[in-house]
Short mmCIF file of C-alpha atoms in Angstrom, two decimals:
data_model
loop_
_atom_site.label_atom_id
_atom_site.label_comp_id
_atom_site.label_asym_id
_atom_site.label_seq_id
_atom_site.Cartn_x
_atom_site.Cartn_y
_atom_site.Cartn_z
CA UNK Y 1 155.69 19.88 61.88
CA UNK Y 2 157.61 16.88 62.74
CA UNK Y 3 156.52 13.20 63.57
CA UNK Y 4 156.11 13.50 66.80
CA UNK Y 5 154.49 16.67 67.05
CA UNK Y 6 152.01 15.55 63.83
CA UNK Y 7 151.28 12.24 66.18
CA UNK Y 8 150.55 14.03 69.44
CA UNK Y 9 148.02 16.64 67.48
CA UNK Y 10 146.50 13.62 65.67
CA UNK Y 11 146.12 12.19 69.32
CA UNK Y 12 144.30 15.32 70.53
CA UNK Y 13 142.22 15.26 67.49
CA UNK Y 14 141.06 11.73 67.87
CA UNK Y 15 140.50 11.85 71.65
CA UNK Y 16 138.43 15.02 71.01
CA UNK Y 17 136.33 13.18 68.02
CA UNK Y 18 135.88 10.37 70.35
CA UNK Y 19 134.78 12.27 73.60
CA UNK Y 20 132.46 14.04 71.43
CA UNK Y 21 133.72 17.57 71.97
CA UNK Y 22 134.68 19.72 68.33
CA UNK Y 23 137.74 21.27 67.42
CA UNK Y 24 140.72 20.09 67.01
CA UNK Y 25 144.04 22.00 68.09
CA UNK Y 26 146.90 22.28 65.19
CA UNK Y 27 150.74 23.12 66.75
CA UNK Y 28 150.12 24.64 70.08
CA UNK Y 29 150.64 28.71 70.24
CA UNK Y 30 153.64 29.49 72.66
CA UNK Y 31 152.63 29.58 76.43
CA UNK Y 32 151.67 32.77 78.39
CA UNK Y 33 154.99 34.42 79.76
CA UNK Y 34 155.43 34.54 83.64
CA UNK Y 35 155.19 38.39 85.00
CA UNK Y 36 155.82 37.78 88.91
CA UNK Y 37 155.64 35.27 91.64
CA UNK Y 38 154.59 36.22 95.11
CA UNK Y 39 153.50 34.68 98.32
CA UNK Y 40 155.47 32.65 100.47
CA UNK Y 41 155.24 29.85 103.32
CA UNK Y 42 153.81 30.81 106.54
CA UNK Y 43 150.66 31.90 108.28
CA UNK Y 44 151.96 36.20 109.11
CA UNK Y 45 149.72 38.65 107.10
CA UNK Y 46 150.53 37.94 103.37
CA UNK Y 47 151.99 34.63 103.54
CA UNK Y 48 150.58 31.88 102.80
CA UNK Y 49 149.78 28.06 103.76
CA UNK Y 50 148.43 25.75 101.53
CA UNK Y 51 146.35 28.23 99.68
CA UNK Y 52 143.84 26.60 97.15
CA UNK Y 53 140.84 29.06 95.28
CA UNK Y 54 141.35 32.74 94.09
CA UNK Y 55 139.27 34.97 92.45
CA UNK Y 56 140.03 38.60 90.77
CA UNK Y 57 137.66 41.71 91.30
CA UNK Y 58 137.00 44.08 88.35
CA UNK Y 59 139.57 46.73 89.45
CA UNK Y 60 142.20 43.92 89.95
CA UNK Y 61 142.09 43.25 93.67
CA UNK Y 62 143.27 39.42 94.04
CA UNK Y 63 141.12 37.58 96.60
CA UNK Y 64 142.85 34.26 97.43
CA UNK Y 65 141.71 31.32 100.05
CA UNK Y 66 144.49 30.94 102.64
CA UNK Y 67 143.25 27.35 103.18
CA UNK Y 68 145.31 26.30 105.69
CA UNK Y 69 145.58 29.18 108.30
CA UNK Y 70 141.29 29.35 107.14
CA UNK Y 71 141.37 32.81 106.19
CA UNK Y 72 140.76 35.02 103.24
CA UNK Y 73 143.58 37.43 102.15
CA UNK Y 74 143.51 40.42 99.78
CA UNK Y 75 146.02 41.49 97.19
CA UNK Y 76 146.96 43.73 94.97
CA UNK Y 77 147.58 42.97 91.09
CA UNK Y 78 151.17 43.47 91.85
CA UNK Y 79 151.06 41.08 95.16
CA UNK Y 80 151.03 43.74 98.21
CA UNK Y 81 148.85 42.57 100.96
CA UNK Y 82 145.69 44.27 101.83
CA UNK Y 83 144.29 43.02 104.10
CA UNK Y 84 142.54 39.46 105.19
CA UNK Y 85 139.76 37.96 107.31
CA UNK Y 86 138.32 34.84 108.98
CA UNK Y 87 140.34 32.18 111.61
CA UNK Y 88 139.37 28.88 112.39
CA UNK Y 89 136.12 27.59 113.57
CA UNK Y 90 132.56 26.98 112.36
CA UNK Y 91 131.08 30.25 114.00
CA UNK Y 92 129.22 32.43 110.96
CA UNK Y 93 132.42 34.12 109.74
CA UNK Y 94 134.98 31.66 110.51
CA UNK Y 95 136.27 29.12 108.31
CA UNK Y 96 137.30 25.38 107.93
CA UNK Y 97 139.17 25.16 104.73
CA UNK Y 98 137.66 27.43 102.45
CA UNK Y 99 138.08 26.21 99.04
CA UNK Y 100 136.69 28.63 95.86
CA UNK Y 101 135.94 32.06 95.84
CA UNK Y 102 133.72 33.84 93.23
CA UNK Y 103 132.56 37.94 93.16
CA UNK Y 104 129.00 38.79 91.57
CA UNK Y 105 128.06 41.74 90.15
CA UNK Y 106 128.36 43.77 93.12
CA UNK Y 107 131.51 43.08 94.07
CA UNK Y 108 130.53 40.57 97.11
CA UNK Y 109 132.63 37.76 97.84
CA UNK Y 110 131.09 34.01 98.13
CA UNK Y 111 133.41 31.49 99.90
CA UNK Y 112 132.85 27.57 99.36
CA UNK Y 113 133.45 26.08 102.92
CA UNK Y 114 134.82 22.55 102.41
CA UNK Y 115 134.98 21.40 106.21
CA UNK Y 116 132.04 23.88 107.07
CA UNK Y 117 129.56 22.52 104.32
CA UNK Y 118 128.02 25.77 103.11
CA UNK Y 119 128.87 29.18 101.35
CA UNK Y 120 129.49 32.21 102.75
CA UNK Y 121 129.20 35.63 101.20
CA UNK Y 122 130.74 38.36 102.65
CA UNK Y 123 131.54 42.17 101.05
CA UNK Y 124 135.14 42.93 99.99
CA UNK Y 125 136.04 44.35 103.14
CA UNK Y 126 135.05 40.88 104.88
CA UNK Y 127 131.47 41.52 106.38
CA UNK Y 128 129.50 38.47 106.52
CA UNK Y 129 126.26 39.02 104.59
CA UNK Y 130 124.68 35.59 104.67
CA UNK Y 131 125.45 31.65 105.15
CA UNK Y 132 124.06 29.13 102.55
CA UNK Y 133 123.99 25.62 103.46
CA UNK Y 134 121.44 24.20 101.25
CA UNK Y 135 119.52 22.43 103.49
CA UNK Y 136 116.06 22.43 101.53
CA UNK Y 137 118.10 20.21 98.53
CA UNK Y 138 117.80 16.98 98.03
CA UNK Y 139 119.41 14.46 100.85
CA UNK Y 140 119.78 17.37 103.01
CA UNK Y 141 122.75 20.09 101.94
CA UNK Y 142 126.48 20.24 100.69
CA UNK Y 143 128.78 17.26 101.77
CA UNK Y 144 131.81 19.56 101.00
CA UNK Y 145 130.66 22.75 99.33
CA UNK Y 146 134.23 22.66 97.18
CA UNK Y 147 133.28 24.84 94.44
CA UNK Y 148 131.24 28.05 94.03
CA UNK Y 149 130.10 30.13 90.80
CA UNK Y 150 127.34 33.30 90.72
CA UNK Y 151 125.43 33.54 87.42
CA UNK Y 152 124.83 36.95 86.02
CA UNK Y 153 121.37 37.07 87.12
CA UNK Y 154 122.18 35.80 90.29
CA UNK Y 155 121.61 32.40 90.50
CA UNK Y 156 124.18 30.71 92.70
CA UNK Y 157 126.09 26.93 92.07
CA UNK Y 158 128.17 25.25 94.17
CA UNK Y 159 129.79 22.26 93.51
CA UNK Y 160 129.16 20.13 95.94
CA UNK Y 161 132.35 17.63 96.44
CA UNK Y 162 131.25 14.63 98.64
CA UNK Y 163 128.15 14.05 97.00
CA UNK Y 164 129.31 13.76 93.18
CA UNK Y 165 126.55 16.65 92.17
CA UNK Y 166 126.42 20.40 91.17
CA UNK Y 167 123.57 22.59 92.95
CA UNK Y 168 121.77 25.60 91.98
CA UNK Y 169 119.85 28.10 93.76
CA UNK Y 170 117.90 30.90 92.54
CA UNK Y 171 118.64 34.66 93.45
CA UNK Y 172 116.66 34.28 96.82
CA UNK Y 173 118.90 31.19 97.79
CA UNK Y 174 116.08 28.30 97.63
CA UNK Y 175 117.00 25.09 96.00
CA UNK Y 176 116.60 25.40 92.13
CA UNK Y 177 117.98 21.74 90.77
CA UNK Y 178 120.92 19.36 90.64
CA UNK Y 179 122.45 19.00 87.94
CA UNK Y 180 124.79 16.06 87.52
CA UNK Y 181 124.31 12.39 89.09
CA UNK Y 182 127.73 10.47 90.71
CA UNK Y 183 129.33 8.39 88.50
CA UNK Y 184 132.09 7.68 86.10
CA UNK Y 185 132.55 7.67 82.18
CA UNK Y 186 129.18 8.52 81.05
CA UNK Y 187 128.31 12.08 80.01
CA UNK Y 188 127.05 13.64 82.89
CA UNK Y 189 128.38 11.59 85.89
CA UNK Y 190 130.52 13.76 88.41
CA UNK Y 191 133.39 12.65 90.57
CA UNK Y 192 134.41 14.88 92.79
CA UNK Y 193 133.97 18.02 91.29
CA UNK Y 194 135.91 20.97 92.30
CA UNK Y 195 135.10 24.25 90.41
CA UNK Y 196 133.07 26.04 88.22
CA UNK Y 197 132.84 28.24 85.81
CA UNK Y 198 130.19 30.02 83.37
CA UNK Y 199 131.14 29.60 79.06
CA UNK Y 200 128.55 31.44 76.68
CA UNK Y 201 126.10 31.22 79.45
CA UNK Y 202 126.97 26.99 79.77
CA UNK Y 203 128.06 25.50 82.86
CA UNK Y 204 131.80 24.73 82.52
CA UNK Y 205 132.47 21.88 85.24
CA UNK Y 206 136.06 20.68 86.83
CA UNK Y 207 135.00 16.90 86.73
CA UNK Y 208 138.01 16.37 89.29
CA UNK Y 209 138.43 12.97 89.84
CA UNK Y 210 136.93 11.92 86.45
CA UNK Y 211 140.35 13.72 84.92
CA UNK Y 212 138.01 15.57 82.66
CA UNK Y 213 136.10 19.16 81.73
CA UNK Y 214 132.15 18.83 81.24
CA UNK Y 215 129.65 21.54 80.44
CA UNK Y 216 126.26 21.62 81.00
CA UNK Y 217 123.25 23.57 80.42
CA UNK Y 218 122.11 26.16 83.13
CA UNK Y 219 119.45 23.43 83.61
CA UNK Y 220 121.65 20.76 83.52
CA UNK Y 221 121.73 18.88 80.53
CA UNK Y 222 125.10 17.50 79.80
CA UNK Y 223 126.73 18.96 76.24
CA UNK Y 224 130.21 18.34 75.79
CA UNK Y 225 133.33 16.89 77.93
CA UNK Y 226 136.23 16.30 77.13
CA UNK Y 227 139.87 15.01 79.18
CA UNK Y 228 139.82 11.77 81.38
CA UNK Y 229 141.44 9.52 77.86
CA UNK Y 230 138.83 10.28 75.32
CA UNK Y 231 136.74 11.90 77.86
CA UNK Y 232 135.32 8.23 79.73
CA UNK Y 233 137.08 8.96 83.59
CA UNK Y 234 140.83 7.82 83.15
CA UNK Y 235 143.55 9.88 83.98
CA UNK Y 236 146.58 10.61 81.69
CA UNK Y 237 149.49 13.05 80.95
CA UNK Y 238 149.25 13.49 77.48
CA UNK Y 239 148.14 16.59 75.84
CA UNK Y 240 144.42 17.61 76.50
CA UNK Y 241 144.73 14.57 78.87
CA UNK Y 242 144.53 15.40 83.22
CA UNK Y 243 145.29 14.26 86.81
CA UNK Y 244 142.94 15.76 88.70
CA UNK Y 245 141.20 18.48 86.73
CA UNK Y 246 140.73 21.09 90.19
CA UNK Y 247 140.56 24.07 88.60
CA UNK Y 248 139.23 26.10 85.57
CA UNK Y 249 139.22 29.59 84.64
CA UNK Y 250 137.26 31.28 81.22
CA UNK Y 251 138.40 34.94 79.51
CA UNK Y 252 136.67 37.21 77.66
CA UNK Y 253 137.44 35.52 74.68
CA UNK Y 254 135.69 32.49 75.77
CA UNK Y 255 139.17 29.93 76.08
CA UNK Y 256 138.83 27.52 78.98
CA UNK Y 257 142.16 27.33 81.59
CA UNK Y 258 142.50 24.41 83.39
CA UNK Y 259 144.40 23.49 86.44
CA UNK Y 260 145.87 20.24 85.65
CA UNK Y 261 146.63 19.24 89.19
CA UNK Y 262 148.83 16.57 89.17
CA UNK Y 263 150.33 16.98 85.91
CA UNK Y 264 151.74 20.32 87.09
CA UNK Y 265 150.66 22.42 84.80
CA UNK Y 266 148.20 24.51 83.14
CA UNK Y 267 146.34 24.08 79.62
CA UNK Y 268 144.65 26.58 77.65
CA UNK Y 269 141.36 25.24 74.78
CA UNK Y 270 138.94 26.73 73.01
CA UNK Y 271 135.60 26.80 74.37
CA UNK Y 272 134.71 23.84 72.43
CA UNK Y 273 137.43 21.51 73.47
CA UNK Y 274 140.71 21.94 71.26
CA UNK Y 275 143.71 22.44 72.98
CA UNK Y 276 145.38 25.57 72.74
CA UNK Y 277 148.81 25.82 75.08
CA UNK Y 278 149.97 24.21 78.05
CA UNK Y 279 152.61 25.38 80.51
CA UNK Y 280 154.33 24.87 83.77
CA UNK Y 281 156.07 21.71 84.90
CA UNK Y 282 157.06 20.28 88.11
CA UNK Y 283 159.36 22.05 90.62
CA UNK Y 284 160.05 24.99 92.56
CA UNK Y 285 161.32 27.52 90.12
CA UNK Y 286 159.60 30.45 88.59
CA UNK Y 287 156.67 29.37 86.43
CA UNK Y 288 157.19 26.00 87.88
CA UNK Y 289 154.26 24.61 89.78
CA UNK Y 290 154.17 21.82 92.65
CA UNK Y 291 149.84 20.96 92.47
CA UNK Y 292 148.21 24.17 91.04
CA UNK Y 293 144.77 24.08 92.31
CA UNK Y 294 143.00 27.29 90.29
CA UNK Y 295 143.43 30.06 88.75
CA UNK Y 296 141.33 32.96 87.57
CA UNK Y 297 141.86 35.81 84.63
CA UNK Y 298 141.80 39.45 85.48
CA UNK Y 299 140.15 42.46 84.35
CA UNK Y 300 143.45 43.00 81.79
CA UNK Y 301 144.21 39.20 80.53
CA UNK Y 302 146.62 38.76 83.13
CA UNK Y 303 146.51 34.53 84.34
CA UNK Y 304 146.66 34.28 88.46
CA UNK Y 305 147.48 30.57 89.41
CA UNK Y 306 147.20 29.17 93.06
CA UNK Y 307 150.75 26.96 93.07
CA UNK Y 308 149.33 24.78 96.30
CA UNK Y 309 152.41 23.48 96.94
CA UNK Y 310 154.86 26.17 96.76
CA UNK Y 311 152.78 28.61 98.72
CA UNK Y 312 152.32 31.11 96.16
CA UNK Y 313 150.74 32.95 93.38
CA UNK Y 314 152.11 33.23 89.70
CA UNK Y 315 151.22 35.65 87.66
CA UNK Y 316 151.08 35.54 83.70
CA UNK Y 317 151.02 37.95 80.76
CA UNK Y 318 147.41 37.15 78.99
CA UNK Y 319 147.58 34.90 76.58
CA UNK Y 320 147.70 36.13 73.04
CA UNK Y 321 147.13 32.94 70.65
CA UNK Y 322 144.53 30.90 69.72
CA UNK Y 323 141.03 31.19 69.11
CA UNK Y 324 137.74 31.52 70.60
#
């Protein structure tokens, strides 16, 4: 290993120690290898504008929030268009700027409504089912409903952006708890948080604008974080550092992706912390990105990432290295 290398994994390894998060990464494993990029500017059926949450059903079909023309489109693993729904508006079925998508267990589609403040869960084919807008929470409902996870049993959590908090709701959609309080540095403050994901049946959070990952209990008890320069809130560029965590992603294998907004690129840890991979830098180019937002892993390995500012999906070979 040379200097450099030995002094950036000694970095990692420290910052890690520090943030209280275990594991340390050795030399990163090579990155995942780009299959195909598709998408492009515009607002005709399978273009794009501004896109910003995806989400991949069990037989591959690649939902993906059209954000700004506030639709929903449908793809297949390969990028053909099949189909989309919503336009603009606050009517039940209409849209301003959806943000995260997530599918339960039986295949229905739930839609976190940033300008709408509330979820929407519609079937595959785009049939609204219900609205939640959380108005028996505390202080009243989502301020920004920006992120949007289902538990296996059916509990539902939205991340809910304005008001630096994470809410659950049980299968019936009443209030359950909040988990999180606004803040910065200290374990368990949220700033801004953008997605969510489920770890080993822990609460993996996209602490946004805190530059950092947290996880929490079901219940909400704050475990491990780590990002945001030795996990306290600051932004960086460094390895395992962010700018703007917004997105976050776990496989089967239990490794953590995370959308590294304004770094441009993606990074790959365990699912205790230690950093794995990282790829994608800033541009135009093929597995260049210009502000990924999210990304999500599908049935076969394969990495989807939303590039925001290119207008397009990327699509990666699963990535082989590293451990759980």
């Amino acid at each position: 290993m040379s200097g450099s290398a030995l002094w950036r994994v000694l970095c990692v390894c420290v910052m890690a120690t520090l943030a209280g998060t275990v594991g340390c990464a050795g030399d990163l494993v090579p990155a995942p290898r780009l299959l195909s990029v598709w998408g492009e500017s515009g607002s005709a059926p399978g273009e794009l504008h501004q896109p910003i949450g995806i989400a991949v059903a069990a037989d591959g079909t690649v939902f993906v929030a059209d954000t700004g023309n506030d639709r929903i489109q449908a793809f297949s693993s390969e990028g053909s268009f099949l189909g989309a729904f919503g336009s603009r508006g606050k009517q039940p079925g209409e849209f301003r700027r959806p943000m995260d998508l997530d599918i339960d267990a039986q295949g229905h589609l739930y839609v976190a409504e940033h300008g709408g403040d509330r979820v929407q869960v519609f079937t595959r084919a785009g049939e609204l089912l219900r609205v939640v807008h959380g108005e028996d929470a505390p202080g009243g409902g989502f301020d920004a409903a920006a992120g949007v996870v289902v538990s296996a049993s059916g509990e539902l959590y939205v991340a809910d952006f304005y008001n630096h908090r994470v809410l659950a709701f049980r299968k019936d959609g009443s209030f359950r708890t909040v988990i999180g309080t606004p803040g910065r540095v200290l374990p368990g403050r949220l700033h801004y948080p953008t997605d969510l994901e489920w770890s080993d049946g822990q609460l993996v959070v996209a602490d946004a604008y805190n530059h950092r990952i947290q996880i929490f209990t079901k219940d909400g008890r704050a475990v491990a974080r780590w990002g945001g320069f030795l996990g306290f809130g600051l932004a960086g560029d460094g390895p395992g550092s962010f700018r703007v965590a917004t997105g976050v992603a776990v496989d089967a294998l239990g490794r953590i992706y995370v959308a590294d907004f304004k770094n441009h690129r993606i990074q790959i840890f365990t699912g205790h912390g230690a950093l794995l991979a990282i790829f994608g830098a800033q541009g135009s180019g093929p597995g260049e990105f210009e502000r990924p937002t999210d990304l999500d892993i599908g049935p076969d390995g394969r990495i989807y990432v939303v590039d925001f500012g290119n207008d397009r999906i990327q699509v990666f070979a699963p990535f082989a290295g590293g451990a759980r």
